Every structure is written in C-alpha cells, then in structure tokens.
Short mmCIF file of C-alpha atoms in Angstrom, two decimals:
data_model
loop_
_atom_site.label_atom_id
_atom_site.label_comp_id
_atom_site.label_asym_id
_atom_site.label_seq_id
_atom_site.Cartn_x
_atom_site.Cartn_y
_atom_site.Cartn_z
CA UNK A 1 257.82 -2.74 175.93
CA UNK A 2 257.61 -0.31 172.93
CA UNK A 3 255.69 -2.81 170.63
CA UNK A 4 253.34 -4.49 172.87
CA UNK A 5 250.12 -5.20 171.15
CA UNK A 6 252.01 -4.87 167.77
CA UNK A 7 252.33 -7.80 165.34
CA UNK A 8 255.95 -7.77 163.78
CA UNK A 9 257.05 -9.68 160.84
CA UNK A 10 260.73 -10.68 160.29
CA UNK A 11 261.73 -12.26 157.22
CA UNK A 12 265.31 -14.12 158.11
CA UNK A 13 264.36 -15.31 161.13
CA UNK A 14 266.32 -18.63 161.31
CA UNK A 15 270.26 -17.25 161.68
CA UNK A 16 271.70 -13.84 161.97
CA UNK A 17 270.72 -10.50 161.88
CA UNK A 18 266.92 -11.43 161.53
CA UNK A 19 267.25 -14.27 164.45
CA UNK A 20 268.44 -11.37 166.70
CA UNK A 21 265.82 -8.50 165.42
CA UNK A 22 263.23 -11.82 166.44
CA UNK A 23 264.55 -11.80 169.59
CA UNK A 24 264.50 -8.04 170.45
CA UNK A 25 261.54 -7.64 169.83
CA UNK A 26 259.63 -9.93 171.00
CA UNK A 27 261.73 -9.13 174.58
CA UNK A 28 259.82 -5.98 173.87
CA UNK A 29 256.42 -7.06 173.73
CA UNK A 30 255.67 -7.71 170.01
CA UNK A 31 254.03 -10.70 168.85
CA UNK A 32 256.54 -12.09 165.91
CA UNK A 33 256.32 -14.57 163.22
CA UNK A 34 259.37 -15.31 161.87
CA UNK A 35 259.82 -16.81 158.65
CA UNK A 36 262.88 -18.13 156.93
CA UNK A 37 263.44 -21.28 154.52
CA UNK A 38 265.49 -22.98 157.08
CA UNK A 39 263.29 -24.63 159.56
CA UNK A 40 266.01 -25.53 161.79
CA UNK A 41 267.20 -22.47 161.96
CA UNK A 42 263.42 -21.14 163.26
CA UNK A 43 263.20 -23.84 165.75
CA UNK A 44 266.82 -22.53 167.28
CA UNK A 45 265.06 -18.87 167.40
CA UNK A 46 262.24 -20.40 169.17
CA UNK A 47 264.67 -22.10 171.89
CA UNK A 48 266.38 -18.22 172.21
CA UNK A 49 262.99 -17.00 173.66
CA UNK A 50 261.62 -16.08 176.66
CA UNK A 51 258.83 -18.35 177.79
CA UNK A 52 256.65 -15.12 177.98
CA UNK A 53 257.55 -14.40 174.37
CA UNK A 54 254.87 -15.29 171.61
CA UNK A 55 257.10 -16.10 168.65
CA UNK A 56 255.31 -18.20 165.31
CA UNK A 57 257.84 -19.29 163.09
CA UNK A 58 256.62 -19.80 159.27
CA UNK A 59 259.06 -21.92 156.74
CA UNK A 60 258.75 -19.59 153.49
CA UNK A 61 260.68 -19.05 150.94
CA UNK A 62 260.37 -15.14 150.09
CA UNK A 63 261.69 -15.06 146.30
CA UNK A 64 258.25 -16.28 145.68
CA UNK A 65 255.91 -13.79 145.27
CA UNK A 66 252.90 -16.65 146.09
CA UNK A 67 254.29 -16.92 149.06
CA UNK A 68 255.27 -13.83 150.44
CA UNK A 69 251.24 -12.82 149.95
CA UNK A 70 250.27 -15.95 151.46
CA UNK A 71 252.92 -15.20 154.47
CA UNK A 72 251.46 -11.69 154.92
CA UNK A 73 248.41 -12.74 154.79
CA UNK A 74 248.36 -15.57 157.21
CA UNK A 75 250.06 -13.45 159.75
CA UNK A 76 247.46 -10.87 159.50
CA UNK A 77 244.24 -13.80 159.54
CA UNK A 78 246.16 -15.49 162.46
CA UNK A 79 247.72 -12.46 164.77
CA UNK A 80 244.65 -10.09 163.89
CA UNK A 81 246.99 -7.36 162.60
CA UNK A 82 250.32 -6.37 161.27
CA UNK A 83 252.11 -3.56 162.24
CA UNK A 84 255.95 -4.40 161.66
CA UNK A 85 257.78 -5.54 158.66
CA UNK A 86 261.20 -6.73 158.93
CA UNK A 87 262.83 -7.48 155.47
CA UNK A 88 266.47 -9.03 156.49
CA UNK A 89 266.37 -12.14 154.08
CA UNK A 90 269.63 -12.07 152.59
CA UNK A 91 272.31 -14.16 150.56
CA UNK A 92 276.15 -12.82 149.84
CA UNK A 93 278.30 -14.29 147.41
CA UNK A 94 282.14 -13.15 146.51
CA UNK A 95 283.39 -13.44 142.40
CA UNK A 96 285.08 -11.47 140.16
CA UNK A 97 282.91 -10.79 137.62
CA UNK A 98 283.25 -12.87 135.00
CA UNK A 99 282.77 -15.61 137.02
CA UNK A 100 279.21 -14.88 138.04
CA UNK A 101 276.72 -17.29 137.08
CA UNK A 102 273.09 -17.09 136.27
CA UNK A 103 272.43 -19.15 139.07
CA UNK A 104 274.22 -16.78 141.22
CA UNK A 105 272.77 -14.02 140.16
CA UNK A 106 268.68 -14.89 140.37
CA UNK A 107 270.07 -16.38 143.82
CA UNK A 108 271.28 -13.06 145.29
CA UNK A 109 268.34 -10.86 143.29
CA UNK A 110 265.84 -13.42 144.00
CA UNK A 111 266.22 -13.12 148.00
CA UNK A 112 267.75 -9.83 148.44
CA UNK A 113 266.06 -7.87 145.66
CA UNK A 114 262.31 -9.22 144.95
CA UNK A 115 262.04 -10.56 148.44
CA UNK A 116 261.62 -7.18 149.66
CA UNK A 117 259.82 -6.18 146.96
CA UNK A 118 257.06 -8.95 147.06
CA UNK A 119 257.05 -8.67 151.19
CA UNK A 120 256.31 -5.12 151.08
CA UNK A 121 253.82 -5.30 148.16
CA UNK A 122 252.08 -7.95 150.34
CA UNK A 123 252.24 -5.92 153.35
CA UNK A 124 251.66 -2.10 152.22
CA UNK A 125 247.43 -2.16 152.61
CA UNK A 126 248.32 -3.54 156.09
CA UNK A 127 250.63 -1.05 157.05
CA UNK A 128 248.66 1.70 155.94
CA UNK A 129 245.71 0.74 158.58
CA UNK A 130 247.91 0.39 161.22
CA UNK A 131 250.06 3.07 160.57
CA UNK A 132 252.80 0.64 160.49
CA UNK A 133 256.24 0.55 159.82
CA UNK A 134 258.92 -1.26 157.13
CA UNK A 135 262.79 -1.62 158.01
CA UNK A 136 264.68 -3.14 155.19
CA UNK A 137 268.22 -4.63 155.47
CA UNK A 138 270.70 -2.76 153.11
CA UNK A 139 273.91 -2.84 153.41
CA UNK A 140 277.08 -0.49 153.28
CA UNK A 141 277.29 -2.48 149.76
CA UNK A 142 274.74 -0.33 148.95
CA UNK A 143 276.09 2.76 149.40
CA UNK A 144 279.98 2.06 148.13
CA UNK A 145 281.53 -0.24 145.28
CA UNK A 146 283.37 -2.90 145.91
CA UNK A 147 285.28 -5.22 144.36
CA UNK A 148 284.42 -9.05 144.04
CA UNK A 149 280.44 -8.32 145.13
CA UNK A 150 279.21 -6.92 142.21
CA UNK A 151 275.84 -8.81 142.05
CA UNK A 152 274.98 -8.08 146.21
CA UNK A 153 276.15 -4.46 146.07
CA UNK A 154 273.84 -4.04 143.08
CA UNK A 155 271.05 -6.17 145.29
CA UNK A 156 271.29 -3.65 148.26
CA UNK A 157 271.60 -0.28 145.87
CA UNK A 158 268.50 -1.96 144.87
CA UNK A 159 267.34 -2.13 148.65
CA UNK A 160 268.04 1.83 149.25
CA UNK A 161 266.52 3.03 146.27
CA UNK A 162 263.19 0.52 146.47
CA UNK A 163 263.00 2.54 150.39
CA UNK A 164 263.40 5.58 149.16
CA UNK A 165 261.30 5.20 146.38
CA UNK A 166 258.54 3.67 148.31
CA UNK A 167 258.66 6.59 151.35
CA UNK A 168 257.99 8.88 148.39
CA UNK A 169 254.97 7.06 147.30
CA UNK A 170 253.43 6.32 150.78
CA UNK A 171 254.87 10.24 152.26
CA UNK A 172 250.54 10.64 152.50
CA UNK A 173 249.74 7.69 154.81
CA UNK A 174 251.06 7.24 158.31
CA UNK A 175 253.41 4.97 157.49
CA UNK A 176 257.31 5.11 158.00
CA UNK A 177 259.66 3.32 155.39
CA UNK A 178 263.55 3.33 156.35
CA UNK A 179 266.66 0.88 155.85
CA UNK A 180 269.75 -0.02 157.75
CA UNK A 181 272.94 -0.56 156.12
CA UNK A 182 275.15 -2.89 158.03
CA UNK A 183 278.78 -2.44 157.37
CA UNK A 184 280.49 -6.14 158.39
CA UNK A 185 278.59 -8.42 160.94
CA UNK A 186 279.73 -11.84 162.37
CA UNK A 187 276.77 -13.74 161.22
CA UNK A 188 276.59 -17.27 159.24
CA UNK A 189 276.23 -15.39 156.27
CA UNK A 190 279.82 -13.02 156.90
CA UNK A 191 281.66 -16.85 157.68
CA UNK A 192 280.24 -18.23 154.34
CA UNK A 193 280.57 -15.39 152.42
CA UNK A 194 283.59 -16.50 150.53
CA UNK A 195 286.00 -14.57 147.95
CA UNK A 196 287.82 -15.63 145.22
CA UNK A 197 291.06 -17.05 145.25
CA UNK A 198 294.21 -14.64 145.43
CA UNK A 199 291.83 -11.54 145.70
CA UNK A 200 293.56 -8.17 145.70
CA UNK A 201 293.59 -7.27 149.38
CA UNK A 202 294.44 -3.39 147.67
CA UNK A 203 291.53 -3.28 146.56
CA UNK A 204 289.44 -4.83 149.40
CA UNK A 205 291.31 -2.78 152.37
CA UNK A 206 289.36 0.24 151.93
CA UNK A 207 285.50 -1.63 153.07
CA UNK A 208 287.10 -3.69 155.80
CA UNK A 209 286.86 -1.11 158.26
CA UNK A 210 288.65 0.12 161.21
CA UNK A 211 286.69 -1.01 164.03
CA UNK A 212 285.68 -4.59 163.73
CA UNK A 213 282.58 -6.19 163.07
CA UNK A 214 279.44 -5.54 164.76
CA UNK A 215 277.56 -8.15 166.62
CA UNK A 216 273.60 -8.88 165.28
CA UNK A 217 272.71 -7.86 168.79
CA UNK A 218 274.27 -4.46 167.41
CA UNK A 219 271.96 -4.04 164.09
CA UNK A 220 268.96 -5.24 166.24
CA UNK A 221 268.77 -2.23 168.78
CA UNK A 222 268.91 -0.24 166.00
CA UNK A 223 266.20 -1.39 163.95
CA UNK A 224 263.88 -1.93 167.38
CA UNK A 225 264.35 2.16 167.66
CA UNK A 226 263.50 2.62 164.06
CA UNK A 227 260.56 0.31 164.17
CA UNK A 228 259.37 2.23 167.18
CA UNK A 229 256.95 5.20 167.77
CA UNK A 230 260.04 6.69 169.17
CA UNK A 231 261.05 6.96 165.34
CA UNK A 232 257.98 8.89 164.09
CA UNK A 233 259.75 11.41 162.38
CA UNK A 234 262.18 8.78 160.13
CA UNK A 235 260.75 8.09 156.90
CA UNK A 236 262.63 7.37 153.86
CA UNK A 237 265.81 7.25 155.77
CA UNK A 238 268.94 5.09 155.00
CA UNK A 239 271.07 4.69 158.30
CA UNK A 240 274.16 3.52 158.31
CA UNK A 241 275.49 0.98 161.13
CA UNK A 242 279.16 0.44 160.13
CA UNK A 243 281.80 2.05 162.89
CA UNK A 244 282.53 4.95 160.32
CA UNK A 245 283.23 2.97 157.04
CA UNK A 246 281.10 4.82 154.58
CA UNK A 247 282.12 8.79 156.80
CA UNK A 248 284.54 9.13 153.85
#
C-alpha cells in the first residue's frame, strides 16, 4: 500500500500501458483518475478494479492545453490533492519519411509531445506542495534511431529531454521527475502500429529485440517503484525497460 492517501493521475487510462499503471496502483492504495479520450476504454479500466479501489475516470483529450489545466485542476478540487502524475498518452505511427503527413505529424506531437508538456505545466505547483512525483512514458525510440518512425522517435527524444530538462529546473523542490522507456509491449497501440509496405527487415532487425515483448503488467511495476517513496533518490532519471535492446 505504498500510495495510500496519495492522489495519482494517469493520462492513457483507457487501453495499455496506462490501463495497467491504473490498475497497480490503485491495488496499492492510491486514489486514481484516469483520463483518456476513449470513454469505453475508461469504463473497461473501471470493470478491471477491485471493488475497494477508488478509480474516477475523466474523458480528456490531453493535446489541449485547456484541458489538461482543467483535468489537473478538477482532480485536485475533487480528490483534495495530487501527488502522482502519470503521462503515458501515446500514439505510434510507421512511414518512411516522405510519406509523413501533416496530419500525422501534429497527431503523434500533439499527444506524445505537448501532452506531457501541458500535463506537467498544469500539474508542477501541485507537485511541488506535495512533494510529488512525475513518470513520463518514453520509449527506447527515444534513445535509438530507427527506421520508418521518424516522427514518434523524435516525439519520445522529446519526452527524455523535456524530463531531464524539467529535473534540472525543479532539482530545489522535493519533487522527483523520471521517465521509462519501454522497448516493445503487446498493447493496442504495438497491434496497430503498422509499417509500410515491403519495409527493409535489415534495417528493422536491430530494435526488435531478443527477448520478446513485455507485458503492460511489466512497465507498470516499474513505474509503481518509481512513483514511490521507495524511489526518493531518482530524479531526472531515464530507465530503460526493454530486455537489453538499447545495452549496445
């Protein structure tokens, strides 16, 4: 029960990684809204509970910076506090470059990029009275090239630089700032994620890793530790969750 009495807010919340972060912590106490601009998806996180577990899901769509403020803020009016911030929100695409389309690109920047931005701009005074904590989903995409994702490995180098960046600036407060960077996970989003025709498996075999694919239930323990008091000496940390694919 590491976060009870803690508010936690998980962006994502409807499918994947964020449904299962949801779920592990509120198993461990924490009061979560979840938010995500599937509904449906929210309502199938609800079902996954415990019926000790006090889980709010909010429909919000978080490349709008109106409503990431008016998400933060409701939590904290409604729950009295907030002392978790889960940024997982996240859209993948596969094309070659010169197929990549505006609409693409303010799709996977809009929700990957400025939805953490906005979320933690919204939620950095509360944080800092609580001595809170943000994890932000990166990615191994982040930390390596790779061919055919040009516009989501630029979204999550993004991601490790805005934590990084941010630790630096909050290093005085009692705050904690970190990432996790997934390497593959079999989530909705992994199924859909889609590459061009006749790619170059060459070039792809060197990110597809070794050891499988992790489950979500995988990338949630992890960020439950990190989110924890029993991480109070990670800040501005970047950890990678991939079986070895970025070692070398």
């Amino acid at each position: 029960m590491r976060f009870s009495g803690k508010v936690a807010l998980v962006t994502g919340a409807g499918s994947g990684i964020g449904q299962a972060i949801a779920v592990r912590l509120a198993s461990e106490g924490a009061v979560v809204v979840g938010s995500d601009i599937n509904g449906v998806g929210l309502e199938e996180t609800a079902e996954m509970m415990g019926e000790d577990a006090a889980f709010y899901p909010q429909v919000s769509d978080v490349r709008s910076r109106d409503a990431c403020y008016e998400l933060v803020e409701s939590t904290v009016a409604d729950r009295g506090r907030l002392d978790v911030l889960c940024n997982v929100a996240g859209v993948a695409r596969g094309h070659r470059v010169g197929d990549v389309d505006q609409e693409v690109w303010d799709l996977i920047m809009g929700v990957n990029v400025e939805g953490v931005f906005w979320m933690s701009q919204a939620a950095l005074p509360h944080l800092e009275s609580s001595n809170g904590s943000i994890v932000n989903i990166a990615s191994n995409a982040g930390l390596m090239g790779q061919a055919y994702t040009v516009p989501y490995c630029a979204s999550k180098g993004a991601v490790v630089l805005m934590t990084k960046a941010m630790a630096m600036e909050t290093m005085k407060t009692g705050m904690r700032i970190n990432a996790i960077a997934p390497g593959g996970v079999e989530t909705n989003l992994a199924a859909a994620f889609g590459f061009p025709e006749n790619p170059d498996m060459e070039l792809m075999g060197r990110y597809m890793g070794m050891r499988g694919m992790a489950q979500a239930e995988d990338i949630a323990s992890l960020v439950a530790y990190v989110a924890s008091d029993d991480a109070h000496r990670i800040h501005g940390s970047v950890l990678s969750i991939d079986g070895g694919m970025t070692a070398g």
